[in-house]
Amino acid sequence: MSRQDADVVLVGLGAVGGVIAAELAAAGARVIALEKGAEYSPDQDVRKFDELRYEVRNAITPGMQSDPITWRPDERSVGCPLPWQVGPLSMGPLFLPPSLGVGGGSIHWAAWAFRFREAEFRLATTLEERFGKDILDGTTAVDWPYDYDELEPFYERAEIELGVSGRAGNLNGETQEGGNPFEAPRRSEFPMPPLDPAPTDTPFVAAVKGMGYHPYPAPAAINSEPYRGRSACTYCGFCRDYACHVGAKASTAVTHVPAALATGNLEIRSFARATEVIHDGTGTAQGVRYIDLPSMKEREVHAPLVILSAYALENARLLLASGLNENGQVGRNFITHNFPFLVGTLPEYTNLFVGPAVASSVVDDFTSELVDPAEGVLWGGPIVNFAGDQQPIEAMKMAGAGIPRFGPEFKEWMRQNYRRLFSMWSERASLPRPEYYVDLDPKVRDPFGQPALRITHDWHDSVARDVEFILARMKEIGTEMGATDMWTFPAKPPYHVSTHEVGTHRMGEDPTTSVVDSYGRSHEVANLYVVGGGQMPTYGAYNPTLTIWAMAFRTAEHLAREHGARTAGVAA
Ligand SMILES: Cc1cc2nc3c(=O)[nH]c(=O)nc-3n(C[C@H](O)[C@H](O)[C@H](O)COP(=O)(O)OP(=O)(O)OC[C@H]3O[C@@H](n4cnc5c(N)ncnc54)[C@H](O)[C@@H]3O)c2cc1C
Ligand code: SF4
């Protein structure tokens, strides 16, 4: 290589990129991170209490004008650019674009920080054991290349370094009182006790206990007490969709990026939009081409190691835009989450606008392999009490059909019901199928002349069946809580982007059926790593980010071992 600007060039300094940059910088490698969004200053966060600006006008998320994504249900249809808010229940909060700026999605996430269950690492085998060999017909589901035990130390590291509050339910195989009795074994207790529960948690816990279920406090990547120099949560209620103004919510913007900068080995190039991996067509990457947005000039960074950590969708788009798809597997195996959601009202005040949504309890009694196969449910999911950060505009978007949306009747409805709302949610992943994938849209381009990503996906009947099952259980719980009204979201919702997309650059040891190895190293280009949820071959029924972080720590340690010492100093 003739030109070398750094030891590593990394694209996307979000949840994954922040962790990897910190590890490599600490190992002595000189890292240049290209980030298409801003490097936010902390004083921006204290001005955040503005629902219109953040929740409705997407102040810190990309818009369709700059980052179009098209969607079609099947190959017979033409992809149309996604509006970000659709449907009778409008589902705004669940129908979100990928994130933007240093910290990525970890800035304004809700901070549910679940581990996956053991069975979710061997989902294909588990389904076959429960339902017989034919159950996987029509899918491309395979087991992960490693199991839960391999990832456990990295889960632990993520919980400690990012800061997760909760209560263990299974310490080294011993069931713990008050925790989740169904969780996979953990080596250590959470670094912090659970958050203070929100008002709706009292009736939720009473109801589910009375029904014989096993509630436990949701694991939250939010400080329940001062932790590692960061403040405890103030229960401000502007949490999901907003940055944390006191740094209590885990974000690489307040944890790993500052640590990486402190080494002197990380250079952040913000407003730098990567367009292409530069490669010689024979298995070696030279660097990354990008547009410097302030000047609109095209530039290049050259380095012996290239890492894409730009989220599952953009990672795939960049590979395809760079002509890196030798085996045709890039973009295949797209999976996303469907969120069964119940909203309703209780007789008492619930004040759902206070505190983070995650200050709540969960039951895992209907999750994955715990549901009786006779129910016909392929994969269940947790039922989570959604307990806070419900500001008025979003609350209105959650209102059921028939509820007035303007005028005096609307005002009266809000007056009577806004402070009495409660809700529950769950997650159900689709299985990877050949007919669901992402590729480059042949017609729609972004303002920089690059093809938009096109998603071909629809909700399979098997997913809808599982969702109906969970919604029915939620209704039973709501009735037990004394609900005065309840409504649910459709089992086949209108959204196909949920910020929980995975599978698009599947990991595996077989280079003909996967894109990267278990560390994220490209099968096609030896010095290129593609890291994040896109590596997951199948999906759990839980929010992905703690698992994505655990995977990123595993990759980061591998990279520091393999490349940190080797490249450090080369470019000095
Ligand atoms: C509102 C919201 C709530 C969420 N709540 C939860 C939750 O409670 N629990 C959970 O587990 N997960 C949650 N998530 C999902 C979570 O944010 C993602 O799983 C996580 O951020 C993915 O990490 P990542 O590093 O792969 O992508 P990101 O964190 O999105 O980082 C990708 C980065 O790459 C940058 N980038 C993209 N394209 C380019 C390019 N071409 N050039 C340069 N830079 C680029 C982006 O600007 C971004 O900074 C939530 C997400 C949102 C938006
Ligand atoms: S609710 Fe807590 S963690 Fe969330 S933004 Fe407010 S202070 Fe931060």
XYZ file of C-alpha atoms and ligand atoms in Angstrom:
633
model
C 0.000 0.000 0.000
C 1.457 3.315 -1.031
C -0.641 5.753 0.968
C -1.557 5.232 4.626
C -3.432 7.861 6.633
C -4.089 5.747 9.732
C -3.885 2.175 10.995
C -7.646 1.764 10.858
C -10.500 3.544 9.097
C -13.873 2.965 10.679
C -17.219 3.966 9.165
C -19.962 4.903 11.641
C -19.219 5.916 15.228
C -22.422 4.672 16.849
C -23.056 1.922 19.399
C -20.723 -0.592 17.734
C -18.180 1.842 16.275
C -17.642 3.564 19.629
C -16.739 0.310 21.372
C -14.388 -0.848 18.616
C -12.695 2.530 18.269
C -12.016 2.610 22.015
C -10.474 -0.870 22.079
C -8.255 -0.282 19.059
C -7.195 3.189 20.176
C -6.294 1.798 23.616
C -4.247 -0.927 21.900
C -2.214 1.789 20.200
C -3.749 1.755 16.723
C -4.351 5.127 15.099
C -8.037 5.238 14.118
C -9.857 7.628 11.806
C -13.625 7.404 12.260
C -15.902 8.691 9.494
C -19.278 9.687 10.884
C -21.941 11.140 8.649
C -23.699 12.969 11.492
C -22.595 15.533 14.043
C -20.407 15.295 17.102
C -23.023 16.625 19.551
C -21.982 18.913 22.361
C -23.350 18.237 25.863
C -25.063 21.649 26.014
C -27.329 20.546 23.156
C -28.721 17.865 25.431
C -30.014 20.223 28.116
C -32.216 21.928 25.532
C -33.844 18.674 24.569
C -37.259 19.011 26.228
C -39.070 19.587 22.958
C -41.278 16.735 21.754
C -42.133 18.400 18.475
C -38.482 18.837 17.528
C -37.237 15.383 18.551
C -40.098 12.927 18.364
C -42.007 14.414 15.438
C -39.414 16.304 13.417
C -36.605 13.769 13.965
C -34.023 16.359 15.068
C -31.312 13.756 15.588
C -32.280 11.162 12.994
C -31.776 11.255 9.246
C -34.616 12.263 6.965
C -35.929 10.609 3.856
C -34.548 13.399 1.695
C -30.922 12.618 2.561
C -31.271 8.903 3.361
C -34.065 7.342 1.339
C -34.999 3.704 1.912
C -37.576 2.045 -0.286
C -39.845 -0.848 0.648
C -41.941 -3.334 -1.276
C -43.805 -6.371 0.053
C -42.643 -8.702 -2.732
C -40.720 -8.843 -6.011
C -43.828 -8.106 -8.091
C -44.162 -4.675 -6.491
C -42.202 -1.493 -7.101
C -40.271 -0.195 -4.093
C -41.580 3.124 -2.823
C -39.697 5.468 -0.501
C -40.748 4.840 3.058
C -42.625 7.506 4.891
C -41.466 7.292 8.472
C -44.879 7.466 10.098
C -47.804 5.454 8.752
C -50.874 3.446 9.594
C -54.083 4.078 11.500
C -52.276 3.796 14.822
C -49.445 5.671 13.160
C -46.747 3.871 15.148
C -44.402 6.803 14.884
C -42.109 5.719 17.687
C -41.724 2.246 16.309
C -41.231 3.216 12.755
C -37.878 4.893 13.017
C -35.027 5.641 10.667
C -31.530 4.482 11.566
C -29.564 6.866 13.732
C -27.241 9.772 13.044
C -24.228 11.294 14.784
C -21.509 10.235 17.206
C -23.123 7.730 19.568
C -25.588 6.582 16.874
C -28.679 4.852 18.200
C -27.212 4.701 21.688
C -27.889 8.444 22.067
C -31.670 8.284 21.914
C -32.464 4.629 22.487
C -34.844 3.426 25.176
C -32.075 1.392 26.894
C -33.785 -1.988 27.332
C -30.668 -4.102 27.752
C -31.669 -7.766 27.565
C -29.365 -10.705 26.981
C -30.619 -13.269 24.451
C -31.646 -16.671 25.756
C -29.456 -19.746 25.226
C -31.950 -21.251 22.761
C -31.746 -18.141 20.583
C -28.165 -19.003 19.632
C -29.373 -22.389 18.364
C -32.784 -21.352 17.149
C -32.800 -23.523 14.030
C -32.000 -26.668 16.030
C -34.466 -25.749 18.765
C -37.308 -25.255 16.276
C -36.552 -28.601 14.635
C -36.478 -30.323 18.023
C -39.835 -28.812 18.966
C -41.736 -29.019 15.688
C -39.894 -31.493 13.447
C -37.552 -31.132 10.460
C -40.140 -29.595 8.083
C -40.606 -26.528 10.243
C -37.650 -24.784 8.613
C -38.850 -25.413 5.051
C -38.942 -22.130 3.194
C -36.539 -20.450 5.604
C -32.771 -19.975 5.625
C -32.498 -20.263 9.419
C -29.238 -21.681 10.774
C -27.684 -21.790 14.244
C -25.163 -19.159 15.246
C -21.485 -20.108 14.839
C -21.107 -19.877 18.637
C -23.281 -20.359 21.678
C -24.374 -18.284 24.659
C -21.423 -19.442 26.769
C -18.998 -17.970 24.248
C -20.700 -14.572 24.482
C -21.341 -14.553 28.256
C -18.047 -12.838 29.249
C -18.699 -10.157 26.642
C -22.246 -9.609 27.916
C -20.706 -9.120 31.333
C -18.145 -6.671 29.965
C -20.864 -4.692 28.145
C -23.021 -4.499 31.281
C -20.082 -3.254 33.351
C -18.585 -0.794 30.855
C -21.865 0.707 29.622
C -23.628 0.380 32.981
C -26.769 -1.751 33.271
C -29.192 -1.825 36.216
C -31.188 -4.908 37.020
C -31.477 -7.959 39.254
C -29.946 -11.342 38.427
C -32.304 -14.306 38.216
C -29.725 -17.002 37.568
C -26.247 -16.686 39.037
C -24.041 -19.563 37.887
C -27.070 -21.848 37.652
C -28.589 -20.821 41.021
C -32.054 -19.201 40.760
C -32.154 -15.802 42.486
C -35.209 -14.404 44.256
C -36.750 -11.409 42.419
C -34.840 -11.886 39.167
C -35.847 -13.623 35.957
C -35.996 -17.364 36.772
C -35.844 -18.221 33.051
C -32.734 -16.261 32.165
C -29.512 -17.864 30.969
C -26.853 -18.295 33.671
C -24.822 -15.205 34.490
C -21.418 -15.121 36.144
C -22.093 -11.910 38.060
C -24.852 -9.693 39.425
C -25.782 -6.540 37.478
C -23.433 -3.658 38.283
C -26.367 -1.590 39.632
C -29.709 -2.351 41.338
C -32.901 -1.873 39.269
C -34.375 1.573 38.568
C -37.227 2.788 40.777
C -40.397 1.344 39.244
C -42.910 3.619 37.500
C -46.504 3.991 38.816
C -47.975 1.436 36.358
C -45.585 -1.203 37.605
C -47.528 -1.756 40.839
C -50.768 -2.936 39.128
C -48.766 -4.798 36.436
C -46.726 -6.763 38.974
C -49.783 -7.459 41.157
C -51.728 -8.733 38.146
C -49.047 -11.015 36.724
C -48.122 -12.409 40.148
C -51.784 -13.180 40.754
C -51.845 -15.035 37.430
C -48.877 -17.169 38.498
C -46.244 -15.502 36.301
C -42.747 -14.402 37.319
C -42.163 -10.630 37.001
C -38.667 -9.215 37.209
C -37.232 -5.697 36.804
C -36.311 -4.898 33.199
C -32.560 -4.713 32.643
C -31.909 -1.056 31.829
C -28.746 0.562 30.496
C -29.533 3.534 32.715
C -27.783 4.410 35.961
C -29.997 3.762 38.961
C -27.229 5.342 41.074
C -24.112 7.381 40.271
C -21.847 5.097 38.271
C -18.329 5.473 36.890
C -18.402 9.266 37.011
C -21.852 9.492 35.424
C -24.977 10.754 37.144
C -27.998 8.693 38.231
C -31.261 8.983 36.275
C -33.449 11.958 37.228
C -36.594 10.309 35.772
C -37.081 13.284 33.444
C -39.369 11.382 31.053
C -37.726 12.652 27.836
C -35.701 9.481 27.333
C -36.468 7.356 24.237
C -35.967 9.619 21.186
C -33.879 12.039 23.263
C -30.299 12.262 24.477
C -29.856 12.055 28.239
C -29.071 15.518 29.605
C -27.272 14.121 32.685
C -25.395 11.253 31.019
C -27.300 8.600 32.990
C -28.282 6.610 29.903
C -25.544 4.411 28.429
C -24.289 5.793 25.157
C -20.912 5.380 23.532
C -21.023 9.183 23.184
C -20.508 9.426 26.959
C -18.554 6.219 27.593
C -16.296 4.768 24.878
C -15.852 7.683 22.471
C -14.456 9.983 25.194
C -12.195 7.121 26.341
C -10.934 6.620 22.791
C -10.320 10.358 22.334
C -8.386 10.439 25.617
C -5.797 8.043 24.152
C -4.964 10.576 21.456
C -5.338 7.812 18.870
C -8.849 8.571 17.589
C -9.590 11.242 15.024
C -13.294 11.837 14.397
C -14.291 13.189 11.006
C -17.904 14.199 11.521
C -20.225 15.092 8.634
C -18.199 12.609 6.582
C -20.510 10.371 4.596
C -18.833 7.166 3.404
C -19.851 6.181 -0.107
C -17.604 3.260 -0.973
C -14.957 0.831 0.233
C -11.930 1.328 -2.006
C -10.610 -2.103 -3.007
C -8.482 -3.616 -5.733
C -11.003 -6.265 -6.773
C -8.685 -9.061 -5.652
C -9.523 -9.254 -1.957
C -7.739 -6.245 -0.467
C -9.295 -3.003 0.736
C -7.263 0.189 0.556
C -9.573 2.527 2.429
C -12.857 4.376 2.195
C -14.149 7.074 -0.141
C -16.415 9.648 1.456
C -18.106 12.984 0.934
C -17.063 15.752 3.271
C -20.548 17.222 3.710
C -19.627 20.826 4.634
C -17.549 21.241 1.466
C -19.348 18.573 -0.605
C -15.894 17.428 -1.728
C -15.099 13.769 -2.309
C -12.163 12.524 -0.216
C -10.422 9.260 0.649
C -8.881 7.735 3.769
C -6.385 4.932 3.245
C -5.593 2.360 5.934
C -4.576 -1.308 6.142
C -7.695 -2.188 8.133
C -11.227 -1.080 7.179
C -14.207 -1.522 9.518
C -17.832 -0.890 8.618
C -19.992 -0.238 11.701
C -22.690 1.890 10.097
C -25.724 -0.224 11.185
C -27.123 -3.391 9.587
C -28.854 -1.569 6.728
C -26.083 0.856 5.762
C -23.372 -1.799 6.162
C -25.155 -3.860 3.507
C -25.783 -0.835 1.284
C -22.103 0.170 1.422
C -20.956 -3.350 0.528
C -23.333 -3.461 -2.426
C -22.444 0.080 -3.550
C -18.768 -0.968 -3.435
C -19.376 -3.994 -5.651
C -18.550 -6.406 -2.823
C -21.018 -9.255 -3.122
C -19.135 -12.091 -4.786
C -21.287 -14.898 -3.378
C -24.606 -13.012 -3.651
C -25.220 -13.226 0.103
C -25.043 -9.526 1.011
C -28.494 -8.269 1.991
C -29.967 -11.784 2.136
C -31.423 -13.059 5.412
C -32.928 -9.699 6.392
C -34.801 -9.997 9.684
C -36.651 -7.410 11.724
C -38.844 -7.196 14.784
C -42.605 -6.988 14.960
C -43.719 -5.284 18.197
C -46.992 -6.613 19.642
C -48.339 -3.555 21.456
C -51.306 -3.056 23.773
C -52.370 0.375 25.021
C -55.187 1.132 27.419
C -56.437 3.168 30.328
C -56.655 2.398 34.028
C -59.015 3.933 36.600
C -56.090 5.414 38.564
C -53.488 7.962 37.519
C -50.469 6.358 35.859
C -48.565 9.484 34.747
C -46.911 7.685 31.861
C -44.960 10.823 30.955
C -42.662 10.451 33.988
C -39.402 8.490 33.972
C -37.956 6.198 31.340
C -40.208 3.561 29.721
C -37.768 0.906 30.915
C -38.355 1.579 34.646
C -40.713 -1.358 34.679
C -41.158 -5.104 34.973
C -41.202 -7.958 32.484
C -42.540 -11.512 32.378
C -40.687 -14.144 30.399
C -43.292 -16.877 30.928
C -44.274 -16.760 27.226
C -40.863 -16.502 25.752
C -39.388 -18.699 23.050
C -39.243 -22.370 23.979
C -41.335 -21.929 27.162
C -44.625 -21.837 25.269
C -46.309 -25.207 24.885
C -45.713 -26.385 21.263
C -49.395 -27.385 21.161
C -50.239 -23.653 21.029
C -48.711 -23.630 17.540
C -46.535 -20.661 18.485
C -43.129 -20.836 16.817
C -41.364 -18.367 19.060
C -42.864 -16.394 21.933
C -41.485 -13.278 23.538
C -41.290 -11.360 26.788
C -44.228 -9.211 27.891
C -42.839 -5.865 28.967
C -44.640 -3.180 30.922
C -43.982 0.014 28.935
C -43.955 2.404 31.841
C -42.846 5.914 30.940
C -41.554 8.626 28.601
C -44.931 8.926 26.910
C -45.176 12.622 26.038
C -48.532 13.984 24.782
C -47.972 13.913 21.007
C -46.763 10.334 21.063
C -49.588 9.379 23.431
C -52.038 10.729 20.901
C -50.386 8.690 18.158
C -50.941 5.603 20.292
C -54.667 6.326 20.589
C -56.915 3.587 19.264
C -59.367 3.729 16.381
C -62.505 5.691 17.234
C -60.763 8.012 19.667
C -61.362 11.618 18.491
C -58.238 13.261 17.071
C -59.131 16.937 17.051
C -61.598 19.480 18.438
C -63.300 19.628 21.851
C -63.873 15.844 21.947
C -60.168 15.221 21.475
C -59.310 17.700 24.245
C -61.810 16.070 26.564
C -60.422 12.611 25.785
C -56.900 13.774 26.580
C -58.079 15.505 29.763
C -59.778 12.347 30.960
C -57.273 9.746 29.767
C -53.738 11.035 29.189
C -52.770 10.605 32.844
C -54.397 7.147 33.012
C -52.644 5.462 30.080
C -50.763 2.182 30.409
C -49.157 -0.065 27.817
C -47.348 -3.337 27.245
C -45.187 -4.500 24.419
C -43.250 -7.501 23.181
C -41.038 -8.485 20.261
C -41.300 -11.207 17.643
C -38.643 -11.678 14.991
C -39.313 -12.904 11.502
C -37.350 -15.941 10.330
C -34.934 -15.368 7.446
C -36.555 -16.363 4.154
C -35.222 -16.135 0.583
C -38.012 -13.762 -0.401
C -37.054 -11.192 2.272
C -33.854 -9.265 1.539
C -32.301 -5.856 0.974
C -30.606 -4.709 -2.219
C -29.958 -1.493 -4.142
C -33.027 0.227 -5.507
C -32.693 0.448 -9.309
C -34.563 3.761 -9.497
C -34.294 5.788 -6.288
C -31.037 7.591 -5.496
C -29.917 9.787 -2.611
C -28.860 13.415 -3.189
C -25.251 12.228 -3.546
C -26.122 10.061 -6.532
C -25.954 6.730 -4.703
C -28.694 4.090 -4.957
C -31.091 3.912 -2.014
C -31.416 0.688 -0.072
C -34.493 -1.324 -1.024
C -36.206 -3.614 1.503
C -38.317 -6.503 0.231
C -40.217 -7.837 3.228
C -43.674 -8.675 4.449
C -45.031 -10.133 7.658
C -45.300 -13.891 7.365
C -48.441 -15.585 8.715
C -46.361 -17.473 11.285
C -45.183 -14.172 12.788
C -48.729 -12.797 12.860
C -49.907 -15.968 14.641
C -47.255 -15.588 17.337
C -48.117 -11.904 17.730
C -51.827 -12.695 18.162
C -50.927 -15.196 20.884
C -48.896 -12.592 22.801
C -51.587 -9.912 22.341
C -54.182 -12.275 23.810
C -51.976 -12.808 26.895
C -51.529 -9.021 27.207
C -55.293 -8.509 27.124
C -55.689 -11.020 29.960
C -53.096 -9.135 32.000
C -54.727 -5.776 31.190
C -58.114 -7.097 32.322
C -56.539 -8.302 35.553
C -55.012 -4.830 36.041
C -58.534 -3.362 35.884
C -58.271 -1.667 32.475
C -61.194 0.565 31.545
C -60.292 0.439 27.841
C -57.703 -1.461 25.730
C -56.656 -1.540 22.092
C -53.872 -3.314 20.228
C -51.722 -2.745 17.167
C -52.280 -4.981 14.135
C -50.458 -8.321 13.993
C -49.209 -7.372 10.524
C -48.184 -3.764 11.146
C -47.426 -1.276 8.377
C -43.761 -0.775 9.305
C -40.792 -2.776 8.062
C -38.014 -0.712 9.620
C -37.947 -0.820 13.396
C -34.314 0.107 14.219
C -33.999 -3.595 15.089
C -32.887 -4.830 11.655
C -30.360 -7.684 11.551
C -29.077 -10.499 9.325
C -27.997 -8.438 6.310
C -24.339 -9.514 6.449
C -24.730 -12.882 8.093
C -21.820 -14.454 9.937
C -20.802 -18.078 9.438
C -17.805 -20.251 8.795
C -18.999 -21.304 5.318
C -17.958 -18.563 2.834
C -20.609 -19.659 0.333
C -23.591 -19.061 2.630
C -22.414 -16.132 4.743
C -20.771 -12.728 4.297
C -18.430 -12.533 7.291
C -16.897 -14.873 9.853
C -17.910 -14.875 13.508
C -15.741 -11.804 14.197
C -17.205 -9.891 11.276
C -14.237 -10.395 8.947
C -15.351 -10.356 5.298
C -14.927 -13.651 3.432
C -14.310 -11.641 0.272
C -11.867 -8.990 1.480
C -9.432 -10.140 4.148
C -8.714 -6.714 5.694
C -12.371 -5.633 5.860
C -14.610 -6.154 8.908
C -18.369 -5.585 8.819
C -19.696 -5.486 12.356
C -23.066 -5.200 14.100
C -26.508 -6.783 14.201
C -26.204 -7.510 10.470
C -24.032 -10.484 11.516
C -26.878 -12.292 13.323
C -28.002 -15.448 11.458
C -31.286 -15.570 13.399
C -32.865 -13.257 15.926
C -33.941 -13.376 19.540
C -37.208 -12.053 20.882
C -35.377 -9.302 22.772
C -33.987 -5.860 21.974
C -30.694 -6.433 20.191
C -28.239 -3.816 21.425
C -26.727 -5.536 24.478
C -26.086 -8.578 22.276
C -24.718 -6.329 19.510
C -22.396 -4.750 22.075
C -21.302 -8.168 23.386
C -20.528 -9.210 19.793
C -18.667 -5.924 19.240
C -16.519 -6.459 22.346
C -15.682 -9.962 21.104
C -14.634 -8.507 17.751
C -12.819 -5.580 19.370
C -10.686 -7.884 21.537
C -9.922 -10.040 18.490
C -8.980 -6.978 16.415
C -6.802 -5.536 19.159
C -5.055 -8.919 19.426
C -4.673 -9.408 15.679
C -4.265 -5.867 14.433
C -3.728 -3.472 17.354
C -0.130 -4.345 18.094
C 0.678 -5.185 14.463
C -0.565 -1.925 13.006
C 0.254 0.340 15.931
C 3.168 2.519 15.031
C 3.119 1.567 11.364
C 1.628 4.916 10.492
C 3.374 6.892 13.237
C -35.562 5.464 19.346
C -34.787 4.193 19.444
C -34.960 3.365 20.547
C -34.210 2.202 20.655
N -34.350 1.471 21.810
C -33.605 0.365 21.969
C -33.673 -0.362 23.192
O -34.384 0.014 24.120
N -32.916 -1.480 23.307
C -32.127 -1.921 22.291
O -31.501 -2.973 22.460
N -32.025 -1.240 21.140
C -32.733 -0.099 20.956
N -32.609 0.619 19.801
C -31.731 0.098 18.735
C -30.277 0.536 18.898
O -30.189 1.929 18.818
C -29.429 -0.131 17.801
O -29.503 -1.541 17.976
C -27.957 0.240 17.871
O -27.770 1.635 17.886
C -27.230 -0.371 16.663
O -25.868 -0.077 16.759
P -24.975 0.189 15.460
O -23.666 0.686 15.925
O -25.028 -1.002 14.584
O -25.736 1.355 14.676
P -25.883 2.886 15.131
O -25.818 3.012 16.613
O -27.081 3.394 14.434
O -24.582 3.578 14.546
C -24.352 3.676 13.165
C -23.598 4.963 12.927
O -23.141 4.976 11.569
C -23.315 6.261 11.025
N -23.400 6.116 9.574
C -24.382 5.484 8.874
N -24.100 5.519 7.562
C -22.925 6.151 7.425
C -22.118 6.487 6.311
N -22.463 6.172 5.059
N -20.944 7.164 6.523
C -20.566 7.503 7.787
N -21.304 7.223 8.878
C -22.463 6.536 8.701
C -24.587 6.772 11.676
O -24.659 8.195 11.648
C -24.461 6.208 13.096
O -23.807 7.103 13.965
C -33.314 1.805 19.648
C -33.149 2.635 18.533
C -33.857 3.824 18.427
C -33.621 4.703 17.238
S -35.306 9.438 32.070
Fe -33.318 9.261 33.118
S -31.932 8.224 31.662
Fe -33.732 8.926 30.519
S -33.084 10.912 29.686
Fe -34.171 11.349 31.622
S -32.550 11.373 33.192
Fe -31.669 10.440 31.360
